[in-house]
Amino acid sequence: ADAILDRVVHQAHRLQLKGESMRKVQAKAKMKLPD
């Protein structure tokens, strides 16, 4: 398993995302809705 993971990680590209996560955005939207 370690060897497979090493090959996958070695060939992977790293993405850096900006902004709030969708979970935070959706949680804020839910809080604003009336019960």
PQR file with spaces between the fields and no chain letter, atoms N, CA, C, O and H, PARSE charges and radii, in Angstrom:
ATOM       1  N    ALA     1       0.834   -1.196    0.000 -0.4000 1.5000
ATOM       2  CA   ALA     1       0.000    0.000    0.000 -0.0000 2.0000
ATOM       3  C    ALA     1       0.876    1.256    0.000  0.5500 1.7000
ATOM       4  O    ALA     1       0.549    2.235   -0.670 -0.5500 1.4000
ATOM       5  N    ASP     2       1.968    1.237    0.732 -0.4000 1.5000
ATOM       6  CA   ASP     2       2.858    2.406    0.787 -0.0000 2.0000
ATOM       7  C    ASP     2       3.456    2.719   -0.583  0.5500 1.7000
ATOM       8  O    ASP     2       3.563    3.883   -0.968 -0.5500 1.4000
ATOM       9  H    ASP     2       2.234    0.442    1.277  0.4000 1.0000
ATOM      10  N    ALA     3       3.841    1.684   -1.310 -0.4000 1.5000
ATOM      11  CA   ALA     3       4.441    1.890   -2.631 -0.0000 2.0000
ATOM      12  C    ALA     3       3.423    2.486   -3.604  0.5500 1.7000
ATOM      13  O    ALA     3       3.761    3.365   -4.398 -0.5500 1.4000
ATOM      14  H    ALA     3       3.754    0.738   -0.997  0.4000 1.0000
ATOM      15  N    ILE     4       2.202    2.017   -3.544 -0.4000 1.5000
ATOM      16  CA   ILE     4       1.149    2.546   -4.430 -0.0000 2.0000
ATOM      17  C    ILE     4       0.889    4.006   -4.104  0.5500 1.7000
ATOM      18  O    ILE     4       0.794    4.840   -5.004 -0.5500 1.4000
ATOM      19  H    ILE     4       1.928    1.303   -2.899  0.4000 1.0000
ATOM      20  N    LEU     5       0.775    4.319   -2.819 -0.4000 1.5000
ATOM      21  CA   LEU     5       0.536    5.695   -2.403 -0.0000 2.0000
ATOM      22  C    LEU     5       1.682    6.609   -2.809  0.5500 1.7000
ATOM      23  O    LEU     5       1.447    7.739   -3.238 -0.5500 1.4000
ATOM      24  H    LEU     5       0.853    3.641   -2.088  0.4000 1.0000
ATOM      25  N    ASP     6       2.911    6.140   -2.682 -0.4000 1.5000
ATOM      26  CA   ASP     6       4.072    6.930   -3.097 -0.0000 2.0000
ATOM      27  C    ASP     6       4.005    7.258   -4.591  0.5500 1.7000
ATOM      28  O    ASP     6       4.315    8.382   -4.987 -0.5500 1.4000
ATOM      29  H    ASP     6       3.101    5.222   -2.334  0.4000 1.0000
ATOM      30  N    ARG     7       3.613    6.310   -5.409 -0.4000 1.5000
ATOM      31  CA   ARG     7       3.516    6.562   -6.859 -0.0000 2.0000
ATOM      32  C    ARG     7       2.420    7.567   -7.175  0.5500 1.7000
ATOM      33  O    ARG     7       2.607    8.438   -8.024 -0.5500 1.4000
ATOM      34  H    ARG     7       3.362    5.397   -5.088  0.4000 1.0000
ATOM      35  N    VAL     8       1.287    7.460   -6.508 -0.4000 1.5000
ATOM      36  CA   VAL     8       0.176    8.378   -6.746 -0.0000 2.0000
ATOM      37  C    VAL     8       0.562    9.793   -6.321  0.5500 1.7000
ATOM      38  O    VAL     8       0.349   10.749   -7.067 -0.5500 1.4000
ATOM      39  H    VAL     8       1.134    6.753   -5.818  0.4000 1.0000
ATOM      40  N    VAL     9       1.125    9.923   -5.134 -0.4000 1.5000
ATOM      41  CA   VAL     9       1.502   11.243   -4.611 -0.0000 2.0000
ATOM      42  C    VAL     9       2.624   11.850   -5.445  0.5500 1.7000
ATOM      43  O    VAL     9       2.644   13.060   -5.667 -0.5500 1.4000
ATOM      44  H    VAL     9       1.299    9.147   -4.528  0.4000 1.0000
ATOM      45  N    HIS    10       3.539   11.037   -5.900 -0.4000 1.5000
ATOM      46  CA   HIS    10       4.674   11.534   -6.691 -0.0000 2.0000
ATOM      47  C    HIS    10       4.205   12.180   -7.991  0.5500 1.7000
ATOM      48  O    HIS    10       4.795   13.163   -8.439 -0.5500 1.4000
ATOM      49  H    HIS    10       3.522   10.054   -5.720  0.4000 1.0000
ATOM      50  N    GLN    11       3.165   11.646   -8.595 -0.4000 1.5000
ATOM      51  CA   GLN    11       2.680   12.151   -9.880 -0.0000 2.0000
ATOM      52  C    GLN    11       1.535   13.153   -9.727  0.5500 1.7000
ATOM      53  O    GLN    11       0.989   13.623  -10.725 -0.5500 1.4000
ATOM      54  H    GLN    11       2.685   10.847   -8.232  0.4000 1.0000
ATOM      55  N    ALA    12       1.171   13.481   -8.495 -0.4000 1.5000
ATOM      56  CA   ALA    12       0.033   14.363   -8.247 -0.0000 2.0000
ATOM      57  C    ALA    12       0.409   15.833   -8.452  0.5500 1.7000
ATOM      58  O    ALA    12       1.574   16.216   -8.339 -0.5500 1.4000
ATOM      59  H    ALA    12       1.615   13.100   -7.684  0.4000 1.0000
ATOM      60  N    HIS    13      -0.599   16.635   -8.754 -0.4000 1.5000
ATOM      61  CA   HIS    13      -0.440   18.082   -8.847 -0.0000 2.0000
ATOM      62  C    HIS    13      -1.137   18.696   -7.652  0.5500 1.7000
ATOM      63  O    HIS    13      -2.160   18.191   -7.189 -0.5500 1.4000
ATOM      64  H    HIS    13      -1.545   16.324   -8.845  0.4000 1.0000
ATOM      65  N    ARG    14      -0.584   19.780   -7.158 -0.4000 1.5000
ATOM      66  CA   ARG    14      -1.152   20.431   -5.983 -0.0000 2.0000
ATOM      67  C    ARG    14      -1.965   21.637   -6.418  0.5500 1.7000
ATOM      68  O    ARG    14      -1.491   22.473   -7.188 -0.5500 1.4000
ATOM      69  H    ARG    14       0.247   20.190   -7.534  0.4000 1.0000
ATOM      70  N    LEU    15      -3.191   21.721   -5.920 -0.4000 1.5000
ATOM      71  CA   LEU    15      -4.063   22.847   -6.230 -0.0000 2.0000
ATOM      72  C    LEU    15      -4.273   23.678   -4.970  0.5500 1.7000
ATOM      73  O    LEU    15      -4.547   23.140   -3.897 -0.5500 1.4000
ATOM      74  H    LEU    15      -3.576   21.042   -5.294  0.4000 1.0000
ATOM      75  N    GLN    16      -4.143   24.978   -5.110 -0.4000 1.5000
ATOM      76  CA   GLN    16      -4.395   25.848   -3.973 -0.0000 2.0000
ATOM      77  C    GLN    16      -5.675   26.632   -4.255  0.5500 1.7000
ATOM      78  O    GLN    16      -5.756   27.389   -5.223 -0.5500 1.4000
ATOM      79  H    GLN    16      -3.921   25.415   -5.981  0.4000 1.0000
ATOM      80  N    LEU    17      -6.655   26.438   -3.406 -0.4000 1.5000
ATOM      81  CA   LEU    17      -7.948   27.067   -3.587 -0.0000 2.0000
ATOM      82  C    LEU    17      -8.077   28.247   -2.631  0.5500 1.7000
ATOM      83  O    LEU    17      -7.557   28.223   -1.515 -0.5500 1.4000
ATOM      84  H    LEU    17      -6.588   25.823   -2.620  0.4000 1.0000
ATOM      85  N    LYS    18      -8.778   29.274   -3.089 -0.4000 1.5000
ATOM      86  CA   LYS    18      -8.974   30.461   -2.255 -0.0000 2.0000
ATOM      87  C    LYS    18     -10.453   30.603   -1.931  0.5500 1.7000
ATOM      88  O    LYS    18     -11.308   30.080   -2.646 -0.5500 1.4000
ATOM      89  H    LYS    18      -9.201   29.293   -3.995  0.4000 1.0000
ATOM      90  N    GLY    19     -10.743   31.302   -0.866 -0.4000 1.5000
ATOM      91  CA   GLY    19     -12.125   31.552   -0.490 -0.0000 2.0000
ATOM      92  C    GLY    19     -12.605   30.585    0.573  0.5500 1.7000
ATOM      93  O    GLY    19     -11.892   29.670    0.985 -0.5500 1.4000
ATOM      94  H    GLY    19     -10.048   31.726   -0.285  0.4000 1.0000
ATOM      95  N    GLU    20     -13.841   30.816    1.007 -0.4000 1.5000
ATOM      96  CA   GLU    20     -14.424   29.967    2.033 -0.0000 2.0000
ATOM      97  C    GLU    20     -14.849   28.624    1.446  0.5500 1.7000
ATOM      98  O    GLU    20     -15.140   28.506    0.256 -0.5500 1.4000
ATOM      99  H    GLU    20     -14.420   31.559    0.673  0.4000 1.0000
ATOM     100  N    SER    21     -14.877   27.629    2.305 -0.4000 1.5000
ATOM     101  CA   SER    21     -15.313   26.308    1.855 -0.0000 2.0000
ATOM     102  C    SER    21     -16.819   26.323    1.632  0.5500 1.7000
ATOM     103  O    SER    21     -17.532   27.140    2.214 -0.5500 1.4000
ATOM     104  H    SER    21     -14.641   27.725    3.273  0.4000 1.0000
ATOM     105  N    MET    22     -17.294   25.425    0.796 -0.4000 1.5000
ATOM     106  CA   MET    22     -18.723   25.343    0.508 -0.0000 2.0000
ATOM     107  C    MET    22     -19.507   24.959    1.764  0.5500 1.7000
ATOM     108  O    MET    22     -20.662   25.358    1.915 -0.5500 1.4000
ATOM     109  H    MET    22     -16.714   24.761    0.323  0.4000 1.0000
ATOM     110  N    ARG    23     -18.901   24.203    2.652 -0.4000 1.5000
ATOM     111  CA   ARG    23     -19.586   23.833    3.901 -0.0000 2.0000
ATOM     112  C    ARG    23     -19.891   25.075    4.731  0.5500 1.7000
ATOM     113  O    ARG    23     -20.978   25.197    5.297 -0.5500 1.4000
ATOM     114  H    ARG    23     -17.962   23.879    2.529  0.4000 1.0000
ATOM     115  N    LYS    24     -18.929   25.995    4.804 -0.4000 1.5000
ATOM     116  CA   LYS    24     -19.156   27.227    5.561 -0.0000 2.0000
ATOM     117  C    LYS    24     -20.238   28.074    4.908  0.5500 1.7000
ATOM     118  O    LYS    24     -21.106   28.615    5.592 -0.5500 1.4000
ATOM     119  H    LYS    24     -18.047   25.896    4.345  0.4000 1.0000
ATOM     120  N    VAL    25     -20.187   28.189    3.596 -0.4000 1.5000
ATOM     121  CA   VAL    25     -21.170   28.993    2.859 -0.0000 2.0000
ATOM     122  C    VAL    25     -22.562   28.414    3.055  0.5500 1.7000
ATOM     123  O    VAL    25     -23.514   29.153    3.307 -0.5500 1.4000
ATOM     124  H    VAL    25     -19.482   27.750    3.040  0.4000 1.0000
ATOM     125  N    GLN    26     -22.688   27.099    2.940 -0.4000 1.5000
ATOM     126  CA   GLN    26     -23.995   26.454    3.095 -0.0000 2.0000
ATOM     127  C    GLN    26     -24.496   26.544    4.532  0.5500 1.7000
ATOM     128  O    GLN    26     -25.696   26.706    4.754 -0.5500 1.4000
ATOM     129  H    GLN    26     -21.915   26.498    2.736  0.4000 1.0000
ATOM     130  N    ALA    27     -23.606   26.444    5.504 -0.4000 1.5000
ATOM     131  CA   ALA    27     -24.011   26.547    6.907 -0.0000 2.0000
ATOM     132  C    ALA    27     -24.529   27.957    7.195  0.5500 1.7000
ATOM     133  O    ALA    27     -25.522   28.114    7.905 -0.5500 1.4000
ATOM     134  H    ALA    27     -22.631   26.312    5.323  0.4000 1.0000
ATOM     135  N    LYS    28     -23.873   28.974    6.658 -0.4000 1.5000
ATOM     136  CA   LYS    28     -24.332   30.345    6.845 -0.0000 2.0000
ATOM     137  C    LYS    28     -25.701   30.552    6.202  0.5500 1.7000
ATOM     138  O    LYS    28     -26.554   31.241    6.763 -0.5500 1.4000
ATOM     139  H    LYS    28     -23.066   28.846    6.081  0.4000 1.0000
ATOM     140  N    ALA    29     -25.914   29.960    5.028 -0.4000 1.5000
ATOM     141  CA   ALA    29     -27.187   30.078    4.335 -0.0000 2.0000
ATOM     142  C    ALA    29     -28.311   29.404    5.131  0.5500 1.7000
ATOM     143  O    ALA    29     -29.430   29.914    5.187 -0.5500 1.4000
ATOM     144  H    ALA    29     -25.221   29.401    4.572  0.4000 1.0000
ATOM     145  N    LYS    30     -28.008   28.264    5.741 -0.4000 1.5000
ATOM     146  CA   LYS    30     -29.002   27.559    6.546 -0.0000 2.0000
ATOM     147  C    LYS    30     -29.385   28.359    7.784  0.5500 1.7000
ATOM     148  O    LYS    30     -30.549   28.371    8.185 -0.5500 1.4000
ATOM     149  H    LYS    30     -27.099   27.849    5.695  0.4000 1.0000
ATOM     150  N    MET    31     -28.409   29.026    8.387 -0.4000 1.5000
ATOM     151  CA   MET    31     -28.675   29.802    9.599 -0.0000 2.0000
ATOM     152  C    MET    31     -29.586   30.997    9.304  0.5500 1.7000
ATOM     153  O    MET    31     -30.334   31.434   10.179 -0.5500 1.4000
ATOM     154  H    MET    31     -27.463   29.016    8.061  0.4000 1.0000
ATOM     155  N    LYS    32     -29.529   31.518    8.096 -0.4000 1.5000
ATOM     156  CA   LYS    32     -30.324   32.687    7.744 -0.0000 2.0000
ATOM     157  C    LYS    32     -31.774   32.334    7.438  0.5500 1.7000
ATOM     158  O    LYS    32     -32.640   33.209    7.463 -0.5500 1.4000
ATOM     159  H    LYS    32     -28.922   31.162    7.386  0.4000 1.0000
ATOM     160  N    LEU    33     -32.053   31.054    7.146 -0.4000 1.5000
ATOM     161  CA   LEU    33     -33.415   30.638    6.814 -0.0000 2.0000
ATOM     162  C    LEU    33     -34.273   30.597    8.078  0.5500 1.7000
ATOM     163  O    LEU    33     -33.813   30.117    9.114 -0.5500 1.4000
ATOM     164  H    LEU    33     -31.349   30.343    7.126  0.4000 1.0000
ATOM     165  N    PRO    34     -35.515   31.094    8.011 -0.5600 1.5000
ATOM     166  CA   PRO    34     -36.409   30.993    9.174  0.2800 2.0000
ATOM     167  C    PRO    34     -36.884   29.559    9.379  0.5500 1.7000
ATOM     168  O    PRO    34     -37.016   28.798    8.420 -0.5500 1.4000
ATOM     169  N    ASP    35     -37.139   29.198   10.625 -0.4000 1.5000
ATOM     170  CA   ASP    35     -37.589   27.835   10.931 -0.0000 2.0000
ATOM     171  C    ASP    35     -39.023   27.627   10.585  0.5500 1.7000
ATOM     172  O    ASP    35     -39.554   26.533   10.782 -0.5500 1.4000
ATOM     173  H    ASP    35     -37.032   29.816   11.404  0.4000 1.0000
